[in-house]
């Protein structure tokens, strides 16, 4: 696990970590459930959106968001 995160951060690749029960971090599961299902396993659900998403990240401020383009 730590080797994976070392590689991610050293290559400046952004990633999201959503804390369970957080008031500021959340996932709109109903939106994800409405998307086309590509694959699903016990721990994984791959969906496809009809339109590209806009992903905004600021690692220095620890802020990020995903905008659904309609």
PDB file of C-alpha atoms in Angstrom, residues 32-56:
ATOM      1  CA  UNK A  32     -23.710   6.909  -9.897  1.00  0.00           C
ATOM      2  CA  UNK A  33     -26.503   4.316  -9.844  1.00  0.00           C
ATOM      3  CA  UNK A  34     -28.186   6.029 -12.825  1.00  0.00           C
ATOM      4  CA  UNK A  35     -25.114   5.617 -15.070  1.00  0.00           C
ATOM      5  CA  UNK A  36     -24.416   2.807 -17.535  1.00  0.00           C
ATOM      6  CA  UNK A  37     -22.920  -0.160 -15.673  1.00  0.00           C
ATOM      7  CA  UNK A  38     -19.729  -1.493 -17.285  1.00  0.00           C
ATOM      8  CA  UNK A  39     -18.666  -4.010 -14.623  1.00  0.00           C
ATOM      9  CA  UNK A  40     -19.428  -4.793 -11.004  1.00  0.00           C
ATOM     10  CA  UNK A  41     -17.746  -6.984  -8.395  1.00  0.00           C
ATOM     11  CA  UNK A  42     -17.991  -7.289  -4.622  1.00  0.00           C
ATOM     12  CA  UNK A  43     -15.716  -4.241  -4.067  1.00  0.00           C
ATOM     13  CA  UNK A  44     -15.863  -2.417  -7.380  1.00  0.00           C
ATOM     14  CA  UNK A  45     -18.424  -0.740  -9.638  1.00  0.00           C
ATOM     15  CA  UNK A  46     -17.356   0.667 -13.012  1.00  0.00           C
ATOM     16  CA  UNK A  47     -19.857   3.056 -14.610  1.00  0.00           C
ATOM     17  CA  UNK A  48     -19.803   5.230 -17.717  1.00  0.00           C
ATOM     18  CA  UNK A  49     -21.194   8.752 -17.987  1.00  0.00           C
ATOM     19  CA  UNK A  50     -22.697   9.938 -21.279  1.00  0.00           C
ATOM     20  CA  UNK A  51     -20.651  13.142 -21.142  1.00  0.00           C
ATOM     21  CA  UNK A  52     -17.137  13.885 -19.840  1.00  0.00           C
ATOM     22  CA  UNK A  53     -16.779  15.004 -16.230  1.00  0.00           C
ATOM     23  CA  UNK A  54     -14.804  18.039 -15.062  1.00  0.00           C
ATOM     24  CA  UNK A  55     -12.472  17.196 -12.178  1.00  0.00           C
ATOM     25  CA  UNK A  56     -11.050  20.046 -10.100  1.00  0.00           C
TER      26      UNK A  56
END
